[in-house]
Short mmCIF file of C-alpha atoms in Angstrom, two decimals:
data_model
loop_
_atom_site.label_atom_id
_atom_site.label_comp_id
_atom_site.label_asym_id
_atom_site.label_seq_id
_atom_site.Cartn_x
_atom_site.Cartn_y
_atom_site.Cartn_z
CA MET A 46 -137.10 25.81 17.20
CA ASP A 47 -139.72 23.89 19.25
CA THR A 48 -142.13 26.50 20.64
CA THR A 49 -145.06 25.94 23.10
CA ASP A 50 -147.22 28.14 25.25
CA PHE A 51 -146.95 28.31 29.04
CA ALA A 52 -150.09 29.57 30.79
CA LEU A 53 -149.56 31.53 34.00
CA ARG A 54 -151.55 30.77 37.10
CA THR A 55 -150.55 34.04 38.76
CA GLU A 56 -149.54 37.46 37.58
CA TYR A 57 -145.96 36.37 36.87
CA ILE A 58 -143.35 33.60 37.26
CA THR A 59 -139.69 34.04 37.84
CA LEU A 60 -137.23 32.91 35.30
CA ASP A 61 -135.63 30.17 37.42
CA ALA A 62 -139.02 28.83 38.47
CA LEU A 63 -140.06 28.66 34.73
CA LEU A 64 -137.03 26.68 33.78
CA LYS A 65 -137.85 24.21 36.57
CA ALA A 66 -141.72 24.18 35.76
CA ALA A 67 -140.92 23.55 32.08
CA GLY A 68 -138.64 20.66 32.91
CA TRP A 69 -135.75 22.43 31.32
CA ALA A 70 -133.73 22.48 34.59
CA SER A 71 -133.85 19.52 37.04
CA SER A 72 -132.98 21.74 40.06
CA GLY A 73 -132.80 25.24 41.31
CA GLY A 74 -129.06 25.09 41.18
CA GLU A 75 -129.07 23.93 37.54
CA ALA A 76 -131.42 26.83 36.66
CA LYS A 77 -129.23 29.27 38.60
CA THR A 78 -126.15 28.30 36.74
CA ALA A 79 -127.79 28.28 33.31
CA ILE A 80 -129.11 31.81 33.93
CA ALA A 81 -125.93 33.14 35.31
CA GLU A 82 -124.16 31.90 32.23
CA GLY A 83 -126.64 33.82 29.93
CA ARG A 84 -128.05 30.65 28.30
CA ALA A 85 -131.58 31.77 28.71
CA LEU A 86 -133.01 34.49 26.49
CA VAL A 87 -135.98 36.61 27.47
CA ASN A 88 -137.50 38.40 24.48
CA GLY A 89 -134.40 37.70 22.42
CA GLU A 90 -131.94 39.11 24.89
CA PRO A 91 -129.66 37.12 27.31
CA GLU A 92 -131.03 37.32 30.91
CA THR A 93 -128.78 36.74 34.00
CA ARG A 94 -131.22 37.62 36.70
CA ARG A 95 -132.82 34.41 37.92
CA GLY A 96 -135.67 36.48 39.66
CA ARG A 97 -136.66 38.16 36.43
CA LYS A 98 -140.43 38.34 36.53
CA LEU A 99 -141.98 36.94 33.41
CA ARG A 100 -145.50 38.04 32.41
CA ALA A 101 -148.00 37.26 29.66
CA GLY A 102 -146.45 38.26 26.30
CA ASP A 103 -142.88 37.41 27.24
CA ARG A 104 -140.93 34.75 25.24
CA VAL A 105 -138.24 32.61 26.80
CA GLU A 106 -135.69 30.60 24.73
CA TYR A 107 -133.37 27.95 26.16
CA GLU A 108 -131.25 25.34 24.40
CA GLY A 109 -133.32 25.24 21.22
CA ARG A 110 -136.67 25.49 22.84
CA ALA A 111 -139.00 28.29 23.32
CA LEU A 112 -141.98 29.20 25.55
CA ASN A 113 -144.50 31.92 24.92
CA ILE A 114 -145.89 33.16 28.24
CA THR A 115 -149.69 33.52 28.20
CA GLY A 116 -152.20 34.77 30.63
CA ALA A 117 -154.06 32.37 32.97
CA ALA A 118 -156.72 30.26 31.24
CA ALA A 119 -160.24 31.48 31.79
#
């Protein structure tokens, strides 16, 4: 699985915003549908809440790719 780090600029990012920021969803509607279908995993569990707040230490998996959420760069 292709894994990269995603550095937060604020305290958290929502799951739908992360999918768009990572380029994994081309629109909010696409992100909403993918999340509603349970295709995104947060810390290994299917997540269906698009507003789920992701913080440093969380891991998101989607279609064979993964992101480790890290704190803001110093």
